[in-house]
Structures are given as C-alpha cells and as structure tokens.
Coordinates of C-alpha atoms in Angstrom, one line a residue:
Chain A
X1 CA 138.4 102.2 127.4
X2 CA 135.1 102.7 125.6
X3 CA 132.2 100.5 126.9
X4 CA 131.0 98.4 124.0
X5 CA 127.2 98.1 123.9
X6 CA 125.9 94.6 124.0
X7 CA 128.6 93.1 126.0
X8 CA 126.7 93.7 129.2
X9 CA 124.0 91.4 128.0
X10 CA 126.3 88.4 127.9
X11 CA 128.5 89.4 130.8
X12 CA 126.4 87.7 133.4
X13 CA 126.0 84.5 131.3
X14 CA 127.8 82.2 133.8
X15 CA 126.6 83.7 137.0
X16 CA 122.8 83.5 136.5
X17 CA 122.7 79.8 135.6
X18 CA 121.6 80.2 132.0
X19 CA 122.7 76.7 131.2
X20 CA 120.2 75.2 133.7
X21 CA 117.5 77.5 132.4
X22 CA 118.0 76.4 128.9
X23 CA 117.9 72.7 129.5
X24 CA 114.3 72.5 130.7
X25 CA 112.6 74.2 127.7
X26 CA 114.8 72.1 125.5
X27 CA 113.6 68.9 127.2
X28 CA 110.0 70.1 127.0
X29 CA 110.4 70.7 123.3
X30 CA 112.0 67.4 122.6
X31 CA 109.4 65.6 124.6
X32 CA 106.6 67.3 122.6
X33 CA 108.3 66.3 119.4
X34 CA 108.9 62.8 120.6
X35 CA 105.2 62.3 121.6
X36 CA 104.1 63.2 118.1
X37 CA 106.3 60.5 116.6
X38 CA 103.9 57.9 117.8
X39 CA 100.7 59.7 116.7
X40 CA 99.1 59.5 113.3
X41 CA 100.7 61.8 110.7
X42 CA 98.7 64.8 109.7
X43 CA 100.8 65.5 106.6
X44 CA 100.3 63.8 103.2
X45 CA 102.8 63.2 100.4
X46 CA 101.0 65.6 98.2
X47 CA 101.6 64.6 94.5
X48 CA 101.2 60.9 95.3
X49 CA 98.5 61.3 98.0
X50 CA 95.8 63.9 97.9
X51 CA 93.5 65.3 100.5
X52 CA 89.9 64.9 99.4
X53 CA 88.1 68.2 98.9
X54 CA 84.8 69.1 100.5
X55 CA 81.5 69.0 98.5
X56 CA 81.3 72.7 98.2
X57 CA 84.9 73.1 97.0
X58 CA 85.4 75.9 94.5
X59 CA 87.9 74.9 91.9
X60 CA 88.1 75.2 88.1
X61 CA 84.7 75.9 86.6
X62 CA 82.7 73.3 84.6
X63 CA 80.2 74.0 81.9
X64 CA 77.3 71.5 82.2
X65 CA 75.2 69.6 79.6
X66 CA 71.6 68.6 80.1
X67 CA 70.3 65.0 80.0
X68 CA 70.3 65.0 76.2
X69 CA 73.9 66.1 76.0
X70 CA 73.1 69.6 75.0
X71 CA 74.9 72.6 76.5
X72 CA 72.9 74.1 79.2
X73 CA 74.4 77.6 78.8
X74 CA 72.0 80.0 77.1
X75 CA 74.6 82.8 76.8
X76 CA 72.6 85.3 78.9
X77 CA 75.9 86.7 80.1
X78 CA 74.9 87.0 83.8
X79 CA 78.0 85.2 84.9
X80 CA 80.1 87.7 83.1
X81 CA 78.3 90.6 84.6
X82 CA 78.4 89.1 88.1
X83 CA 82.1 88.3 88.0
X84 CA 83.9 90.7 90.3
X85 CA 87.2 90.1 88.5
X86 CA 85.9 90.5 84.9
X87 CA 87.3 87.1 84.1
X88 CA 84.5 85.8 81.8
X89 CA 84.1 86.6 78.2
X90 CA 81.4 85.0 76.0
X91 CA 79.9 85.5 72.6
X92 CA 76.3 84.4 72.1
X93 CA 75.2 82.8 68.8
X94 CA 72.1 81.3 67.2
X95 CA 72.3 77.5 66.9
X96 CA 71.8 76.4 63.3
X97 CA 71.1 72.9 64.6
X98 CA 74.6 71.5 64.1
X99 CA 75.9 72.2 67.6
X100 CA 75.1 70.1 70.6
X101 CA 73.3 73.0 72.3
X102 CA 70.0 74.8 72.7
X103 CA 68.7 77.4 70.2
X104 CA 70.9 80.1 71.7
X105 CA 74.3 79.2 73.0
X106 CA 77.7 80.6 73.8
X107 CA 79.9 80.4 70.7
X108 CA 82.9 81.5 72.6
X109 CA 83.1 81.0 76.3
X110 CA 86.4 82.0 78.0
X111 CA 87.5 82.2 81.6
X112 CA 90.8 83.8 82.3
X113 CA 92.6 81.6 84.8
X114 CA 94.8 84.4 86.3
X115 CA 91.9 86.8 86.7
X116 CA 89.5 84.4 88.2
X117 CA 89.4 84.6 92.0
X118 CA 87.2 81.5 92.4
X119 CA 84.6 83.4 94.4
X120 CA 81.8 81.3 92.8
X121 CA 79.6 84.3 91.8
X122 CA 79.2 82.9 88.3
X123 CA 77.8 79.7 89.8
X124 CA 75.4 81.7 92.0
X125 CA 74.4 84.0 89.2
X126 CA 73.7 81.3 86.5
X127 CA 69.9 81.1 86.1
X128 CA 70.0 77.8 84.2
X129 CA 72.6 75.9 86.4
X130 CA 75.0 75.7 83.4
X131 CA 78.2 76.6 85.2
X132 CA 79.5 75.0 88.4
X133 CA 82.6 75.4 90.4
X134 CA 84.4 72.1 89.8
X135 CA 86.9 70.2 92.0
X136 CA 90.0 70.6 89.9
X137 CA 92.7 72.7 91.8
X138 CA 95.9 71.7 89.9
X139 CA 95.9 74.6 87.6
X140 CA 99.5 75.2 86.7
X141 CA 100.3 75.5 83.0
X142 CA 103.4 75.6 81.0
X143 CA 102.6 78.5 78.7
X144 CA 100.7 81.8 79.2
X145 CA 98.4 80.9 76.3
X146 CA 97.0 78.2 78.4
X147 CA 95.8 80.6 81.0
X148 CA 92.6 81.1 79.0
X149 CA 90.2 78.3 79.5
X150 CA 87.8 78.1 76.5
X151 CA 84.9 75.8 76.0
X152 CA 87.2 73.0 75.1
X153 CA 88.6 73.1 78.7
X154 CA 85.5 73.9 80.6
X155 CA 82.7 71.9 78.9
X156 CA 82.0 68.4 80.0
X157 CA 82.4 65.9 77.2
X158 CA 79.1 64.9 75.4
X159 CA 77.6 61.6 76.3
X160 CA 77.9 58.8 73.7
X161 CA 75.1 58.9 71.2
X162 CA 74.2 62.5 71.8
X163 CA 73.0 64.2 68.5
X164 CA 72.7 67.9 67.6
X165 CA 69.1 69.3 67.6
X166 CA 68.8 69.5 63.8
X167 CA 69.7 65.8 63.3
X168 CA 67.6 64.8 66.2
X169 CA 64.5 66.4 64.7
X170 CA 65.0 64.8 61.2
Chain B
X1 CA 146.5 103.3 116.5
X2 CA 143.8 104.6 114.1
X3 CA 140.8 106.5 115.4
X4 CA 137.8 104.4 116.2
X5 CA 135.1 105.1 113.6
X6 CA 131.8 106.0 115.2
X7 CA 129.4 106.9 112.4
X8 CA 126.1 105.2 112.2
X9 CA 125.4 102.5 109.6
X10 CA 122.4 102.3 107.4
X11 CA 121.1 98.8 106.8
X12 CA 118.3 97.8 104.5
X13 CA 116.0 95.1 105.6
X14 CA 113.5 93.6 103.2
X15 CA 111.4 93.7 101.2
X16 CA 112.4 90.1 100.5
X17 CA 113.5 89.4 104.1
X18 CA 111.9 86.2 105.3
X19 CA 110.8 87.6 108.7
X20 CA 109.2 90.9 107.6
X21 CA 105.8 89.3 107.2
X22 CA 105.6 89.8 103.5
X23 CA 107.1 92.7 101.6
X24 CA 107.8 95.2 104.3
X25 CA 111.0 97.1 103.7
X26 CA 112.7 98.8 106.6
X27 CA 115.6 101.1 106.5
X28 CA 117.5 100.9 109.7
X29 CA 120.1 103.3 111.1
X30 CA 122.4 101.4 113.4
X31 CA 124.8 102.5 116.0
X32 CA 126.7 99.3 116.5
X33 CA 123.9 96.9 117.2
X34 CA 121.6 99.5 118.6
X35 CA 118.8 100.8 116.4
X36 CA 118.9 104.6 116.1
X37 CA 116.0 105.0 113.7
X38 CA 113.5 102.8 111.8
X39 CA 112.0 103.9 108.6
X40 CA 109.4 101.5 107.2
X41 CA 108.7 101.6 103.5
X42 CA 105.3 100.4 102.5
X43 CA 103.6 99.9 99.2
X44 CA 105.2 96.8 97.8
X45 CA 101.9 94.9 98.0
X46 CA 99.7 97.7 96.9
X47 CA 96.8 96.1 95.1
X48 CA 94.4 99.0 94.7
X49 CA 91.5 97.1 96.0
X50 CA 89.9 100.2 97.6
X51 CA 90.0 101.9 94.2
X52 CA 88.9 98.8 92.3
X53 CA 85.9 98.5 94.7
X54 CA 84.6 101.8 93.3
X55 CA 84.1 100.1 89.9
X56 CA 82.2 97.1 91.4
X57 CA 78.7 96.7 92.5
X58 CA 78.1 96.6 96.2
X59 CA 77.9 92.8 96.6
X60 CA 80.9 92.2 94.2
X61 CA 83.1 94.0 96.7
X62 CA 82.9 91.3 99.3
X63 CA 85.4 88.9 97.8
X64 CA 87.7 91.8 97.0
X65 CA 87.9 93.3 100.5
X66 CA 88.6 89.8 101.9
X67 CA 91.9 89.8 100.0
X68 CA 93.2 92.8 101.9
X69 CA 93.9 91.3 105.3
X70 CA 94.5 87.8 104.0
X71 CA 95.1 86.2 107.4
X72 CA 91.9 87.6 108.9
X73 CA 89.8 87.5 105.7
X74 CA 86.4 87.4 107.2
X75 CA 87.1 90.3 109.5
X76 CA 87.2 92.4 106.3
X77 CA 84.0 91.2 104.8
X78 CA 82.3 91.4 108.2
X79 CA 83.3 95.1 108.6
X80 CA 82.3 95.9 105.1
X81 CA 78.9 94.0 105.3
X82 CA 78.0 95.7 108.6
X83 CA 78.8 99.1 107.3
X84 CA 76.7 98.6 104.1
X85 CA 73.9 97.1 106.1
X86 CA 73.9 100.1 108.4
X87 CA 73.4 102.3 105.3
X88 CA 70.7 100.1 104.0
X89 CA 69.0 99.8 107.4
X90 CA 68.6 96.0 107.2
X91 CA 67.3 93.9 110.0
X92 CA 69.5 90.9 110.3
X93 CA 68.0 87.7 111.8
X94 CA 69.5 86.6 115.1
X95 CA 70.7 83.3 113.7
X96 CA 72.7 85.0 111.1
X97 CA 74.2 87.3 113.7
X98 CA 75.2 84.3 115.8
X99 CA 76.8 82.5 112.9
X100 CA 78.7 85.7 112.1
X101 CA 80.0 85.8 115.7
X102 CA 81.1 82.2 115.3
X103 CA 82.8 82.9 112.0
X104 CA 84.5 86.0 113.3
X105 CA 85.9 84.2 116.4
X106 CA 87.1 81.2 114.4
X107 CA 88.8 83.7 112.0
X108 CA 90.4 85.4 115.0
X109 CA 91.8 82.0 116.2
X110 CA 93.0 81.2 112.7
X111 CA 94.8 84.5 112.4
X112 CA 96.3 84.3 115.8
X113 CA 97.6 80.8 115.0
X114 CA 99.2 82.2 111.8
X115 CA 100.8 84.9 113.9
X116 CA 101.9 82.5 116.7
X117 CA 103.5 80.1 114.2
X118 CA 105.4 82.7 112.3
X119 CA 106.3 84.7 115.5
X120 CA 107.7 81.6 117.1
X121 CA 109.6 80.6 114.0
X122 CA 111.2 84.0 113.7
X123 CA 112.3 84.0 117.3
X124 CA 113.8 80.5 117.0
X125 CA 111.0 78.2 118.1
X126 CA 110.8 76.6 114.7
X127 CA 108.5 73.8 115.6
X128 CA 105.8 76.2 116.7
X129 CA 105.1 76.9 113.0
X130 CA 104.2 73.3 112.4
X131 CA 102.0 72.9 115.5
X132 CA 100.2 76.2 114.8
X133 CA 99.7 75.5 111.2
X134 CA 98.4 72.0 112.0
X135 CA 95.6 73.5 114.1
X136 CA 95.0 76.3 111.6
X137 CA 94.4 73.6 108.9
X138 CA 91.3 72.5 110.8
X139 CA 89.9 76.0 110.7
X140 CA 90.7 76.1 107.0
X141 CA 88.8 72.9 106.6
X142 CA 85.8 74.4 108.3
X143 CA 86.0 77.3 105.9
X144 CA 86.1 74.9 103.0
X145 CA 83.2 73.0 104.5
X146 CA 81.1 76.1 104.9
X147 CA 81.8 77.9 101.6
X148 CA 84.2 75.8 99.5
X149 CA 87.2 78.1 99.8
X150 CA 89.9 77.9 102.4
X151 CA 91.3 81.4 102.6
X152 CA 88.7 83.7 101.2
X153 CA 85.3 82.0 101.7
X154 CA 83.3 85.2 101.1
X155 CA 80.7 83.6 103.2
X156 CA 79.5 86.8 104.9
X157 CA 77.5 88.7 102.4
X158 CA 75.5 92.0 102.5
X159 CA 72.2 91.1 104.1
X160 CA 73.3 87.8 105.6
X161 CA 75.3 84.8 104.5
X162 CA 76.2 83.1 101.3
X163 CA 74.0 80.1 102.0
X164 CA 72.9 77.9 104.9
X165 CA 75.3 76.0 107.1
X166 CA 76.2 72.7 105.6
X167 CA 75.5 69.4 107.2
X168 CA 78.2 68.4 109.7
X169 CA 79.1 72.0 110.5
X170 CA 78.2 71.8 114.2
X171 CA 80.2 68.6 114.5
X172 CA 83.3 70.0 112.8
X173 CA 83.3 73.1 115.0
X174 CA 82.6 71.2 118.2
X175 CA 85.4 68.8 117.4
X176 CA 87.8 71.7 116.9
X177 CA 86.7 73.5 120.1
X178 CA 87.0 70.3 122.1
X179 CA 90.5 69.7 120.8
X180 CA 91.9 73.2 120.8
X181 CA 92.3 74.2 124.5
X182 CA 94.6 71.3 125.1
X183 CA 96.7 72.5 122.1
X184 CA 96.9 76.0 123.5
X185 CA 98.3 74.4 126.7
X186 CA 100.8 72.7 124.6
X187 CA 101.8 75.9 122.9
X188 CA 102.1 77.6 126.2
X189 CA 104.2 74.8 127.5
X190 CA 106.5 75.3 124.6
X191 CA 106.7 79.1 124.8
X192 CA 105.3 80.7 127.9
X193 CA 107.3 78.6 130.2
X194 CA 110.3 78.7 127.9
X195 CA 113.1 80.8 129.4
X196 CA 114.8 81.2 126.1
X197 CA 111.6 82.6 124.6
X198 CA 111.0 84.8 127.5
X199 CA 114.5 86.3 127.4
X200 CA 114.0 87.1 123.7
X201 CA 110.7 88.8 124.4
X202 CA 110.5 90.3 127.9
X203 CA 111.3 94.0 128.0
X204 CA 111.7 94.1 124.2
X205 CA 109.8 96.6 122.1
X206 CA 108.1 98.3 125.0
X207 CA 105.4 100.8 124.3
X208 CA 103.4 102.7 126.9
X209 CA 99.6 102.8 126.9
X210 CA 99.5 106.5 126.0
X211 CA 101.9 106.0 123.1
X212 CA 99.9 102.9 121.9
X213 CA 96.6 104.9 121.9
X214 CA 98.3 107.9 120.4
X215 CA 99.6 105.8 117.5
X216 CA 96.2 104.3 116.9
X217 CA 97.2 100.7 118.0
X218 CA 93.7 99.8 119.1
X219 CA 93.9 96.1 119.5
X220 CA 96.1 93.5 121.1
X221 CA 99.1 95.9 121.2
X222 CA 97.2 98.5 123.2
X223 CA 95.7 95.8 125.4
X224 CA 99.2 94.5 126.1
X225 CA 100.1 98.0 127.3
X226 CA 97.3 98.3 129.8
X227 CA 94.4 99.6 127.8
X228 CA 91.1 97.6 128.0
X229 CA 89.7 99.0 124.7
X230 CA 88.0 96.3 122.8
X231 CA 85.4 97.1 120.2
X232 CA 83.3 94.1 121.2
X233 CA 83.1 95.6 124.7
X234 CA 82.9 99.4 124.0
X235 CA 80.7 99.4 120.8
X236 CA 79.0 96.0 120.8
X237 CA 78.3 95.0 117.2
X238 CA 76.7 91.6 116.3
X239 CA 75.1 91.3 119.7
X240 CA 78.5 90.8 121.4
X241 CA 76.9 92.3 124.5
X242 CA 74.9 89.0 124.8
X243 CA 78.1 86.9 125.0
X244 CA 80.1 86.3 128.1
X245 CA 83.8 86.9 127.7
X246 CA 86.6 88.8 129.3
X247 CA 89.0 91.1 127.5
X248 CA 92.6 89.9 128.3
X249 CA 95.0 92.7 129.2
X250 CA 98.5 93.1 130.3
X251 CA 100.5 96.0 131.5
X252 CA 104.1 95.5 130.5
X253 CA 103.6 96.5 126.8
X254 CA 106.5 94.4 125.6
X255 CA 106.6 91.6 123.1
X256 CA 105.9 88.9 125.7
X257 CA 102.8 90.8 127.0
X258 CA 101.5 90.9 123.4
X259 CA 102.1 87.2 123.1
X260 CA 100.2 86.5 126.4
X261 CA 97.3 88.8 125.4
X262 CA 96.9 87.0 122.0
X263 CA 97.1 83.6 123.5
X264 CA 94.5 84.6 126.1
X265 CA 92.3 86.0 123.4
X266 CA 92.4 82.6 121.7
X267 CA 91.1 81.0 124.9
X268 CA 88.4 83.6 125.1
X269 CA 87.4 83.1 121.5
X270 CA 87.0 79.4 122.2
X271 CA 84.5 80.3 124.9
X272 CA 82.6 82.7 122.6
X273 CA 82.5 80.0 119.9
X274 CA 81.0 77.5 122.4
X275 CA 78.3 80.0 123.3
X276 CA 77.6 80.8 119.7
X277 CA 77.5 77.1 118.5
X278 CA 75.0 76.4 121.3
X279 CA 72.8 79.2 120.0
X280 CA 72.9 78.4 116.3
X281 CA 70.1 76.1 115.3
X282 CA 70.9 73.6 112.6
X283 CA 68.4 75.2 110.2
X284 CA 66.8 78.6 109.9
X285 CA 67.2 81.8 108.0
X286 CA 70.7 82.5 106.6
X287 CA 69.9 86.0 105.2
X288 CA 67.4 88.8 105.8
X289 CA 64.2 88.8 103.8
X290 CA 64.8 92.0 101.9
X291 CA 64.2 91.1 98.2
X292 CA 66.2 94.2 97.1
X293 CA 69.4 92.8 98.5
X294 CA 69.2 89.1 98.9
X295 CA 68.7 87.1 95.7
X296 CA 65.7 84.7 95.7
X297 CA 66.5 81.0 96.4
X298 CA 67.7 79.0 93.3
X299 CA 64.8 76.6 93.2
X300 CA 62.4 79.6 92.8
X301 CA 64.7 81.1 90.1
X302 CA 64.4 77.9 88.1
X303 CA 60.6 77.8 88.3
X304 CA 59.1 81.3 88.9
X305 CA 59.3 84.2 86.5
X306 CA 59.2 86.9 89.2
X307 CA 62.0 85.3 91.1
X308 CA 64.0 85.0 87.8
X309 CA 63.5 88.7 87.1
X310 CA 64.6 89.6 90.6
X311 CA 67.6 87.3 90.3
X312 CA 68.7 89.0 87.0
X313 CA 68.2 92.5 88.6
X314 CA 70.3 91.7 91.6
X315 CA 73.2 90.2 89.6
X316 CA 73.2 92.5 86.7
X317 CA 72.3 95.9 88.2
X318 CA 72.9 95.2 91.8
X319 CA 71.1 97.2 94.4
X320 CA 71.3 100.9 95.3
X321 CA 72.4 102.0 98.7
X322 CA 71.0 105.3 100.1
X323 CA 73.4 108.2 99.9
X324 CA 75.4 108.7 103.0
X325 CA 78.3 107.2 104.9
X326 CA 78.6 104.5 107.4
X327 CA 81.3 103.1 109.6
X328 CA 80.8 100.0 111.9
X329 CA 84.1 99.0 113.5
X330 CA 84.7 95.4 114.3
X331 CA 87.4 93.9 116.6
X332 CA 89.5 92.2 114.0
X333 CA 92.4 89.9 114.9
X334 CA 94.8 92.8 114.7
X335 CA 92.7 95.5 116.3
X336 CA 89.9 97.8 115.4
X337 CA 89.1 97.0 111.8
X338 CA 86.5 98.9 109.9
X339 CA 85.2 99.9 106.5
X340 CA 84.2 103.5 106.1
X341 CA 81.7 103.3 103.2
X342 CA 80.4 106.3 101.3
X343 CA 77.5 105.9 99.0
X344 CA 76.2 108.4 96.5
X345 CA 72.9 106.5 96.1
X346 CA 74.0 104.4 93.1
X347 CA 74.6 100.7 92.8
X348 CA 78.4 101.1 93.3
X349 CA 80.3 102.4 96.3
X350 CA 81.6 105.9 95.9
X351 CA 84.5 105.3 98.3
X352 CA 85.5 102.5 100.6
X353 CA 88.2 103.2 103.2
X354 CA 89.4 100.4 105.4
X355 CA 90.8 101.2 108.8
X356 CA 93.7 98.9 108.6
X357 CA 95.3 97.9 111.9
X358 CA 98.4 96.7 110.2
X359 CA 99.1 100.2 108.8
X360 CA 98.9 101.6 112.3
X361 CA 101.2 98.9 113.6
X362 CA 103.8 99.6 110.9
X363 CA 103.8 103.3 111.4
X364 CA 104.4 102.7 115.1
X365 CA 107.4 100.5 114.4
X366 CA 109.9 103.3 115.0
X367 CA 108.4 103.8 118.5
X368 CA 108.5 100.1 119.2
X369 CA 112.0 99.4 117.9
X370 CA 114.0 102.5 118.6
X371 CA 116.8 102.0 121.1
X372 CA 116.6 98.2 120.9
X373 CA 119.0 95.8 119.5
X374 CA 118.8 94.8 115.8
X375 CA 118.4 91.2 116.8
X376 CA 115.2 92.1 118.6
X377 CA 113.7 93.9 115.6
X378 CA 112.4 90.6 114.2
X379 CA 110.7 89.9 117.5
X380 CA 109.1 93.4 117.5
X381 CA 107.9 93.1 113.9
X382 CA 106.5 89.7 114.6
X383 CA 104.7 90.9 117.8
X384 CA 103.1 93.8 115.9
X385 CA 101.4 91.1 113.7
X386 CA 101.4 93.1 110.5
X387 CA 99.9 91.8 107.3
X388 CA 101.2 93.7 104.3
X389 CA 98.0 93.1 102.3
X390 CA 96.1 94.9 105.0
X391 CA 98.6 97.7 105.2
X392 CA 98.9 98.5 101.5
X393 CA 95.5 97.5 100.3

C-alpha cells in the first residue's frame, strides 16, 4: 500500500497529548482578550466620531487670503515647479482691479487630486505663504471630474466686506 | 481498480490572494500536498519610481523613494539621503544624526509590528493583527506629529531634516517606549509560548546560513540562520558605533527563528531609541548649514532678498551633485537596504537603484518553500516579510 504523505503528521495526534498543549495557549489568548474588555477602547466609530489631527497634518491644500481679503498667491509658479508629482497647474494673469487679489494673481489654479501625494513641497516652496496643507482628509468624490480642485475648491472664502483693489482705491 | 494518478498539479496562488502580502503571484507545482517547485511572479505593483526619479530634482526624489517600501518608508529616504550626502560631501550635525537614528529605529519597530500582525493573522492568531496595529498606530501618530503624514512623512531630507522636532515629541516617544516592552511581553505570551504557533512555525521553511548569504538575504532571515551580519555593526552609518545594542541571532533558520529574531530586534530598537532620545536636545540644528542644499528659513525668505533668491534657486533649479556614484547601505527593517545613486553632475539623478531586500526574499522563496507542505507556504511567505512595493519599485 502506498504511503500517503501528510498522514504521518497527524498519526501521533493522540499519543503526544496535543489536546493538553492546545488548551493553555487558548486560555492565554482568551485571558488577554478578556482583560481588554475592561480597558478603554482604542477604536472610534469613524464616520460619527473622528480622531483629531495633529497641527502639522498634511491634507487638502488651502489657498490663503491676506488681512484685506485679497488672494495671497502671486502666481510665481514655484509650487508647480517644486511639486514632485506635477500635480499643480496655474495660469498667471494681471489683475484689472476687479478681482479680490493682488496686481498679479493666478487666474487658474488647479491641483489634481489623484496626482497629489501630499508631500507638502508646495507649502514649503511658497515664498508668500499663500498655500498651506489643510486638515481635510475626506477626499472621496463621485465623479472623475471632481478630482481636479480649482480655485473654487481651494481658496478660502473672502471675508465679509472685502472689496476688489480697483473699487477700494476709488 | 483504476491506476492511481500520480502527476503533479500546478496551482496558481495570487496575485489577489489575501496572504501574499500584496500582489505577489506564485505558481506552485504540487505533488499531493508537497511543494515541488515555487515560481514567484513579480511586477504586479511595478510603479516605475526608479525611472520617475530620473526626471525629478534631487530633493524631489525623497517623497518618491519613500513609496517603494511602504512599511519601512523612512528606511528608503534615509538610504537615499545618506548616499546623496556622501556624493555632496556634507557634514551633518550630530543632533540630526541622532534624530535620524531615532526615526530609523521607530520605523523598524513600526515595520516589524506590521509584519508581526499580518504574520500572526495568516498563521491563525487573528487577534495579533489588532494588538500589533494598535501599537503601530502610536508610531503613526508620532509620524503625524513630526511631519504631518502618517505613512510617508518625508521627514528625512538631503542635508538634514524637514524641520525641527515639534513640541511634545520627546513626551510622545518616551510614552511609547515606556509602554511598548510590556506589549512585546504580551505578544510573546500569545505567540512564543503558544504551542499551536510553534508547531506551525518550527522546522518550517528552513534555510541554511550559506544559502541565505548566497541568496543575498542580508537581514533578519540571515540572522535567523546563524549569520551575525548587521549593517549597523559592520558598516556603522549614522554613528551607530556610538550606540549600545546587540544583534539578535538564531541558528535554526526556520520560520520560528525569524520570528524570534524580529521580536528581539524590536526590543533592541527600544533600547537604541532610549539612548537616542536621551541624546537629542529639544532644540538645535535640524539641517546642515550648506546654503546650496538646505533652503533658508522661511522667516528670512519673507524678509530678505538674498534668502528669497536662494529659496527660488533651490526650489526651481535644485542643486547639482558632483558627478560620481555613491552607495551607503542602511539596515532596513527587512535587511540591507541601500540606494545606489549615480550623478552626472546635474540637478537630477542619472540613475537610482535601490537594493531591495524584498526582491531578494522573493527570489529565495523557492529555496525556502521547496519540499514543504502547501499549508506552510503562507507561513514561509509571511516570515520572509516581503513588501511588494519594495520588490517591484
């Protein structure tokens, strides 16, 4: 009769007292689990409860405004050049005075959600502290068109009463 | 009675198998339950990071290389930064070196915890995953505290660090180090003294020391087989020669020996972290003072024209690295880890080649698994601690 491989492993099951050997680790495991039932929980019910993020957290970028409500970005393009993932596209433009921005601003400012690796190089590179890594990390969208964040998504809303430069001068 | 059929059977495992650590595909040739041959197929997670890095400026490569070995992210950036700094000939302040030692050892603990949890889970100790991930969460929190990113902090930069340590760093690390040894005891109580775990792992996937070294498994796998090769000991980088630690070894070369070596490494890492945190002053330099490589501080950029020009130069053109090649190996969580960096004297790397310990471990899988049972293959893959991102790059 051919010897079947593998049978030998289980042949000595009864004789070596495997049953006794298995009970102790089982009790150790159950005791460990049982001990943790009376300790504070380390998990949170995520969508309802949220873990606070640390101050340096690098989430979705935010484009800042200055104290007059004008866009800080001067469209130098250093963030776009520093970006390791080539995720930033911007088009500079001269401000004719009707936009809440400085004399030179970014007419188009886009960050590609799926390209961005949240390394924070844009924040480090910005010489006018216009872009910051925000705290928003819930970035799922329903459509692929929403993967591109433009100024509408990134720019903080203007404060009440902020006026464009041309109107402020006159 | 019909003739008993005796031909071998070919079984495909992966690339979507839950216990192949990512997208590893293995073609097995089985004789009954005994593995006749193992053929790993790699490339399912090929990201082309090495090639992409050739288009990037030197400092832009740091967050990219971290995404190779995603469980030991800062081991990648450390190896890369050390190699480039060797080419540049930079003098790194001692405080930065000590912080890097601390970061590297915390990363080793985090990676070993990820391995321990998944390895236990695959063998059947499901709750190990929860306990290991719970501890790893604290290390992720330290990463987030330090640099704002949990997995890929890109805190280690060429020429130093991203920024100074934040307030509360010492407290967070000390709290973890105080808590962690008791947790290792708990893990060992659940696994090392567990007869079921030992019967799944002892004598399984045995490799001899000569085979391990011949297959390039320089790391925990070779140390579990009797070698004492540790880069930190043999080629001290980052002033590891000033730290007091032992290199854990075992002689059996089986899955259980690898488990014991890695757990002992975690204990040693805790000791190194304690020494490092005692040496790190709360404030001090966080980068070298070479203005070619390290951008000026932000407050100077906002106020001084020279600093602004230098800032623009570094972020737009980068810096040039003298032509030549450099390789500084580091002891990563999976073994000797290094970036062979070739420069042609421009502001972009000409070639970056990572020595990936996971690739070595995967190519040695046939040696580790041949002749064993198919049920043990999962234990063998787990003990090899492969990360497919590291392997495919």
